[in-house]
Coordinates of C-alpha atoms and ligand atoms in Angstrom, one line a residue:
M53 CA 27.0 -13.6 7.5
T54 CA 24.9 -10.7 6.2
S55 CA 22.2 -11.0 8.9
V56 CA 21.7 -12.2 12.4
A57 CA 17.9 -12.0 12.3
P58 CA 16.3 -15.2 13.4
R59 CA 14.3 -16.8 10.6
V60 CA 10.8 -17.8 11.7
E61 CA 11.0 -20.7 9.2
S62 CA 13.9 -22.2 11.2
L63 CA 12.1 -21.8 14.5
A64 CA 9.0 -23.5 13.0
S65 CA 11.0 -26.4 11.7
S66 CA 12.9 -26.9 14.9
G67 CA 10.0 -28.8 16.4
I68 CA 9.3 -26.4 19.3
Q69 CA 5.9 -26.9 20.9
S70 CA 5.7 -23.4 22.4
I71 CA 6.8 -20.2 20.7
P72 CA 9.4 -17.8 22.1
K73 CA 7.9 -15.0 24.2
E74 CA 8.8 -12.3 21.6
Y75 CA 6.2 -13.8 19.4
I76 CA 3.4 -13.8 22.0
R77 CA 1.0 -10.9 21.6
P78 CA 0.2 -8.6 24.5
Q79 CA -2.6 -9.8 26.7
E80 CA -5.2 -7.2 25.5
E81 CA -4.7 -8.4 21.9
L82 CA -4.8 -12.2 22.6
T83 CA -8.5 -12.2 23.4
S84 CA -9.2 -11.2 19.8
I85 CA -7.1 -13.9 18.1
G86 CA -9.3 -16.9 17.4
N87 CA -8.6 -19.9 15.3
V88 CA -8.8 -18.9 11.6
F89 CA -10.5 -22.2 10.6
E90 CA -13.2 -21.9 13.2
E91 CA -13.7 -18.3 12.2
V92 CA -14.0 -19.1 8.5
Q93 CA -16.7 -21.7 9.1
K94 CA -19.1 -19.1 10.5
E95 CA -21.1 -17.9 7.5
E96 CA -23.0 -15.0 9.1
G97 CA -21.8 -11.5 9.5
P98 CA -20.3 -8.9 7.1
Q99 CA -17.9 -10.1 4.4
V100 CA -15.3 -8.3 2.3
P101 CA -17.1 -7.3 -1.0
T102 CA -16.3 -8.8 -4.3
I103 CA -16.1 -6.4 -7.2
D104 CA -16.5 -7.7 -10.8
L105 CA -14.4 -5.4 -13.1
K106 CA -15.6 -7.0 -16.3
E107 CA -17.7 -3.9 -17.2
I108 CA -15.3 -1.2 -15.9
E109 CA -14.3 -0.1 -19.4
S110 CA -17.5 -1.1 -21.2
E111 CA -18.5 0.8 -24.4
D112 CA -21.9 1.3 -22.8
K113 CA -21.8 4.4 -20.5
E114 CA -24.6 3.1 -18.2
V115 CA -22.9 -0.3 -17.8
R116 CA -19.6 1.4 -17.1
E117 CA -21.1 3.7 -14.5
R118 CA -22.9 0.8 -12.7
C119 CA -19.6 -1.1 -12.4
R120 CA -17.9 2.1 -11.1
L121 CA -20.6 2.6 -8.5
E122 CA -20.0 -0.8 -7.0
L123 CA -16.3 -0.1 -6.8
K124 CA -17.1 3.3 -5.2
K125 CA -19.3 1.8 -2.5
A126 CA -16.7 -0.9 -1.6
A127 CA -13.9 1.8 -1.5
M128 CA -16.0 4.0 0.8
D129 CA -17.4 1.3 3.0
W130 CA -14.6 -1.3 3.4
G131 CA -11.6 0.1 1.6
V132 CA -10.7 -3.5 0.7
M133 CA -12.3 -5.9 -1.8
H134 CA -11.8 -9.1 -3.9
L135 CA -11.4 -8.0 -7.5
V136 CA -12.6 -10.5 -10.1
N137 CA -12.4 -10.3 -13.9
H138 CA -9.4 -7.9 -13.3
G139 CA -7.8 -8.9 -16.6
I140 CA -4.7 -10.7 -15.3
S141 CA -4.7 -14.3 -16.4
E142 CA -5.1 -17.2 -14.1
E143 CA -2.1 -18.8 -15.7
L144 CA 0.2 -15.8 -14.9
M145 CA -1.1 -15.6 -11.3
D146 CA -0.4 -19.4 -10.9
R147 CA 3.1 -18.9 -12.2
V148 CA 3.8 -16.0 -9.9
R149 CA 2.7 -18.2 -7.0
E150 CA 4.8 -21.1 -8.3
V151 CA 8.1 -19.1 -8.7
G152 CA 7.7 -17.4 -5.3
Q153 CA 7.0 -20.7 -3.6
K154 CA 10.0 -22.3 -5.3
F155 CA 12.2 -19.6 -3.9
F156 CA 10.9 -20.1 -0.4
Q157 CA 11.4 -23.9 -0.8
L158 CA 15.2 -23.3 -1.1
P159 CA 17.2 -24.2 2.0
I160 CA 17.5 -21.3 4.4
E161 CA 21.3 -21.0 3.7
E162 CA 20.5 -20.4 0.1
K163 CA 17.9 -17.7 0.9
E164 CA 20.3 -16.1 3.3
K165 CA 22.4 -15.2 0.3
Y166 CA 19.7 -12.7 -0.5
A167 CA 19.4 -11.4 3.1
N168 CA 18.6 -7.7 3.4
D169 CA 20.5 -5.4 5.8
Q170 CA 18.0 -3.2 7.4
G171 CA 20.6 -1.5 9.6
S172 CA 22.4 -0.1 6.6
G173 CA 19.2 0.8 4.8
M174 CA 19.3 -2.1 2.3
I175 CA 15.7 -3.0 2.7
Q176 CA 15.3 -5.1 -0.4
G177 CA 15.8 -8.9 -0.1
Y178 CA 15.1 -11.7 2.2
G179 CA 14.2 -10.7 5.8
S180 CA 12.3 -11.0 9.0
K181 CA 11.0 -8.3 11.3
L182 CA 13.5 -6.8 13.7
A183 CA 12.2 -5.8 17.1
N184 CA 11.9 -2.0 17.0
N185 CA 10.6 -1.2 20.5
A186 CA 11.2 -2.1 24.1
S187 CA 8.7 -4.9 24.1
G188 CA 10.8 -6.7 21.4
Q189 CA 7.6 -7.9 19.8
L190 CA 8.1 -10.1 16.7
E191 CA 5.8 -11.4 13.9
W192 CA 5.5 -15.0 12.7
E193 CA 6.8 -14.5 9.2
D194 CA 9.8 -14.2 6.9
Y195 CA 9.5 -12.2 3.7
F196 CA 11.2 -11.2 0.4
F197 CA 10.9 -7.5 -0.5
H198 CA 11.8 -5.9 -3.8
L199 CA 10.9 -3.0 -6.1
V200 CA 9.2 -4.5 -9.2
Y201 CA 8.2 -1.4 -11.2
P202 CA 9.1 1.0 -12.9
E203 CA 11.5 -1.4 -14.7
D204 CA 14.4 1.1 -14.8
K205 CA 14.3 1.4 -11.0
R206 CA 14.6 -2.4 -10.3
D207 CA 17.8 -3.9 -9.0
L208 CA 17.7 -7.2 -10.7
S209 CA 21.0 -8.2 -9.2
I210 CA 19.2 -8.9 -5.9
W211 CA 16.2 -10.8 -7.3
P212 CA 16.1 -14.6 -6.8
K213 CA 18.1 -16.4 -9.4
T214 CA 16.3 -19.7 -8.5
P215 CA 14.0 -20.6 -10.0
T216 CA 15.4 -19.3 -13.3
D217 CA 12.1 -17.9 -14.5
Y218 CA 11.5 -15.9 -11.3
T219 CA 12.5 -12.5 -12.9
E220 CA 10.6 -13.1 -16.1
I221 CA 7.3 -14.1 -14.4
T222 CA 7.4 -11.6 -11.6
S223 CA 8.2 -8.8 -14.1
A224 CA 5.3 -9.8 -16.4
Y225 CA 3.0 -9.7 -13.4
A226 CA 4.3 -6.3 -12.2
R227 CA 3.6 -4.9 -15.7
Q228 CA 0.1 -6.2 -15.7
L229 CA -0.6 -4.9 -12.2
R230 CA 0.7 -1.5 -13.2
G231 CA -2.0 -1.5 -15.9
L232 CA -4.7 -2.6 -13.4
A233 CA -3.6 0.1 -11.0
S234 CA -4.1 2.8 -13.7
K235 CA -7.6 1.4 -14.5
I236 CA -8.5 1.5 -10.8
L237 CA -7.1 5.0 -10.2
S238 CA -8.9 6.3 -13.2
A239 CA -12.3 4.8 -12.0
L240 CA -11.7 6.1 -8.5
S241 CA -11.0 9.6 -9.9
L242 CA -14.3 9.6 -11.7
C243 CA -16.0 8.4 -8.5
L244 CA -14.7 11.5 -6.8
G245 CA -15.9 13.7 -9.7
L246 CA -12.4 14.4 -10.8
E247 CA -10.9 14.1 -14.3
Q248 CA -10.0 10.5 -15.1
G249 CA -6.2 10.9 -15.0
R250 CA -6.1 12.9 -11.8
L251 CA -5.3 10.4 -9.0
E252 CA -2.8 8.7 -11.3
K253 CA -1.0 12.1 -11.6
E254 CA -1.3 12.9 -7.9
V255 CA 0.5 9.7 -6.9
G256 CA 3.3 10.2 -9.4
G257 CA 2.2 8.7 -12.7
L258 CA 4.0 6.0 -14.7
E259 CA 7.5 7.4 -13.9
Q260 CA 7.2 7.8 -10.1
L261 CA 4.6 5.5 -8.7
L262 CA 6.7 2.6 -7.2
L263 CA 5.4 -0.9 -7.1
Q264 CA 7.1 -2.8 -4.2
M265 CA 6.4 -6.5 -3.9
K266 CA 6.5 -8.2 -0.5
I267 CA 6.2 -12.0 -0.5
N268 CA 5.0 -12.8 3.0
Y269 CA 5.9 -16.3 4.1
Y270 CA 4.1 -17.5 7.2
P271 CA 5.4 -20.9 8.5
K272 CA 3.1 -23.2 10.4
C273 CA 2.9 -22.1 14.0
P274 CA 2.6 -24.4 17.0
Q275 CA 0.6 -21.9 19.0
P276 CA -1.3 -19.8 16.4
E277 CA -3.7 -18.4 19.0
L278 CA -0.8 -16.5 20.6
A279 CA 0.9 -15.0 17.6
L280 CA 0.3 -12.8 14.5
G281 CA 1.8 -13.1 11.1
V282 CA 1.5 -9.4 10.5
E283 CA 0.3 -7.2 13.3
A284 CA -2.7 -4.8 12.9
H285 CA -1.8 -1.9 10.5
T286 CA -3.1 0.1 7.6
D287 CA -1.1 0.2 4.4
V288 CA 0.6 3.5 3.7
S289 CA 0.4 2.9 -0.1
A290 CA -1.9 4.4 -2.6
L291 CA -3.3 0.9 -3.5
T292 CA -2.2 -2.6 -2.5
F293 CA -2.8 -5.7 -4.5
I294 CA -2.6 -9.1 -2.8
L295 CA -2.4 -12.6 -4.2
H296 CA -2.2 -15.6 -1.8
N297 CA -2.0 -19.4 -1.8
M298 CA -5.6 -19.9 -0.8
V299 CA -4.9 -20.4 2.9
P300 CA -7.0 -18.0 4.9
G301 CA -5.4 -15.6 7.4
L302 CA -6.1 -12.0 6.4
Q303 CA -8.4 -10.2 8.8
L304 CA -10.1 -6.8 8.5
F305 CA -11.3 -4.6 11.3
Y306 CA -14.8 -3.8 10.2
Q307 CA -17.4 -2.1 12.4
G308 CA -15.5 -2.9 15.5
K309 CA -14.9 -6.6 14.8
W310 CA -12.2 -8.7 13.1
V311 CA -13.6 -10.3 10.0
T312 CA -11.6 -13.1 8.3
A313 CA -11.5 -12.7 4.5
K314 CA -12.7 -15.7 2.5
C315 CA -10.5 -17.1 -0.3
V316 CA -12.1 -16.2 -3.6
P317 CA -10.6 -18.2 -6.5
N318 CA -8.8 -16.2 -9.2
S319 CA -9.4 -12.9 -7.3
I320 CA -6.9 -10.3 -6.4
I321 CA -7.5 -8.5 -3.1
M322 CA -7.1 -4.8 -3.3
H323 CA -6.7 -2.4 -0.4
I324 CA -7.2 1.4 -0.6
G325 CA -4.1 2.6 1.3
D326 CA -3.5 5.7 3.4
T327 CA -2.3 7.8 0.4
I328 CA -5.7 7.5 -1.4
E329 CA -7.5 8.0 1.9
I330 CA -5.7 11.3 2.4
L331 CA -6.1 12.5 -1.2
S332 CA -9.9 11.6 -1.0
N333 CA -10.2 13.4 2.3
G334 CA -11.3 10.2 4.0
K335 CA -14.0 9.3 1.5
F336 CA -12.2 6.1 0.6
K337 CA -11.0 4.1 3.6
S338 CA -7.7 2.6 4.5
I339 CA -8.9 -0.3 6.6
L340 CA -7.0 -1.7 9.6
H341 CA -6.0 -5.3 8.9
R342 CA -3.7 -8.1 10.2
G343 CA -2.6 -11.6 9.3
L344 CA -3.3 -14.8 11.4
V345 CA -1.1 -17.9 11.2
N346 CA -2.1 -21.5 11.7
K347 CA -0.8 -25.0 12.7
E348 CA -1.7 -26.9 9.6
K349 CA -0.6 -25.0 6.6
V350 CA 2.1 -22.6 5.4
R351 CA 0.5 -19.4 4.2
I352 CA 2.1 -17.3 1.5
S353 CA 0.9 -13.9 0.2
W354 CA 2.2 -11.6 -2.5
A355 CA 1.5 -8.0 -1.6
V356 CA 2.3 -5.3 -4.1
F357 CA 2.3 -1.8 -2.6
C358 CA 1.8 1.0 -5.1
E359 CA 3.5 4.0 -3.5
P360 CA 4.1 7.6 -4.3
P361 CA 7.7 9.0 -4.3
K362 CA 9.0 9.6 -0.7
D363 CA 9.6 13.3 -0.8
K364 CA 8.6 14.8 -4.2
I365 CA 4.8 15.0 -3.6
I366 CA 3.0 16.7 -0.7
L367 CA -0.1 14.5 0.1
K368 CA -3.2 16.3 1.3
P369 CA -6.9 16.2 0.6
L370 CA -7.5 17.4 -3.0
P371 CA -9.4 20.7 -3.0
E372 CA -12.3 19.1 -4.8
T373 CA -12.9 16.8 -1.8
V374 CA -12.9 19.6 0.7
S375 CA -15.9 21.9 1.5
E376 CA -17.2 24.0 4.3
T377 CA -19.0 20.9 5.7
E378 CA -16.1 18.6 4.9
P379 CA -13.0 20.2 6.2
P380 CA -9.6 18.6 5.5
L381 CA -9.1 15.6 7.8
F382 CA -5.4 15.3 7.1
P383 CA -2.5 17.8 7.3
P384 CA -0.2 18.2 4.3
R385 CA 2.7 15.6 4.5
T386 CA 5.1 14.0 2.1
F387 CA 4.9 10.2 2.0
A388 CA 8.1 10.0 4.1
Q389 CA 6.6 12.3 6.7
H390 CA 3.4 10.3 6.8
I391 CA 5.4 7.1 7.6
E392 CA 7.4 9.0 10.2
H393 CA 4.3 10.4 11.8
K394 CA 2.7 6.9 12.1
L395 CA 5.9 5.5 13.6
F396 CA 6.0 8.4 16.1
R397 CA 2.4 7.9 17.1
K398 CA 3.0 4.1 17.6
T399 CA 6.0 4.8 19.8
Q400 CA 4.0 7.3 21.8
D401 CA 1.1 4.9 22.2
A402 CA 3.5 2.2 23.4
L403 CA 5.2 4.5 25.9
S404 CA 1.9 5.6 27.4
K405 CA 0.8 2.1 28.1
Ligands
OGA255 C1 0.8 -6.6 4.3 C2 -0.4 -7.4 4.7 C3 -1.6 -9.4 4.6 C4 -1.5 -10.8 4.1 O1 1.8 -7.3 3.8 O2 0.8 -5.4 4.4 O3 -1.3 -6.8 5.2 O4 -2.6 -11.3 3.7 N1 -0.4 -8.7 4.4 O5 -0.5 -11.3 4.0
NI256 NI1 -1.1 -4.6 4.9

């Protein structure tokens, strides 16, 4: 046995009517967890913006700049958006969903052969969250986590062998996403008045920017109003790209309220992560978000985190984003130190409750 972590999938299929206490959110959080389907039916209120990338590389300078301005507004205001006309084919996205879903349809014993071992630092593979504080709080999801780009840094030996086309499809998607990431980084650089290749270089470029895919598998939950699939967090990445199976659940904390993201066909959700927030000195936002679960449908999402190398780069506001009236909002830290700092703060917060 490589892991003793309980799988949420086995809990969910055991027929329990009430969830174990480890999955129940603290009292102060419960009041904000509504039913996702009730939430989604309300049409009023702010919505995650949709950005059409069709014109982002137009020959026409004015057309190009108009498109870029929309992206800039969304990045500054929400820090998250639905990307449409992003250039990745519907067919490829469907196949990514298909191969991931097929892997999760395997019996748990089959998936356990791919179990990660967080204790010994083997974070890639099939896993579930381990309780990391005194409260023992857990999340209603299992996942599969693996590095998908650059190709020479992949460990294909731990990738799902079933279905047989998993590697081919997922690799093709990663390659396409890497191209999209470059396009976005280039546009965001221009939005900040920087040279077009600047942000790409600042996050490590083609060689060092790591694309890590996390397939989030959220089983049906008998008491969805008491649990979370993913607890509230901001992504530490530079950018995150998310594909999902069209079941709602992602919520964004916008202007003091939790907003449920609508499902936009053929879109890819993109988050600005902490790394770009830091480099832009807070001009682009890394928004707080979380994932709800539900009784009726399994929800699956494919998040790809584009991350700078852990220790090689010191992240801090770029000099061009700092002025006398806009002092640096973030101290210099490596990516690893940034993660460490967040963890430390979270622990302190928990202790002071
Ligand atoms: C994440 C995340 C949300 C989702 O994996 O970081 O925020 O929609 N996932 O699954
Ligand atoms: Ni996230």
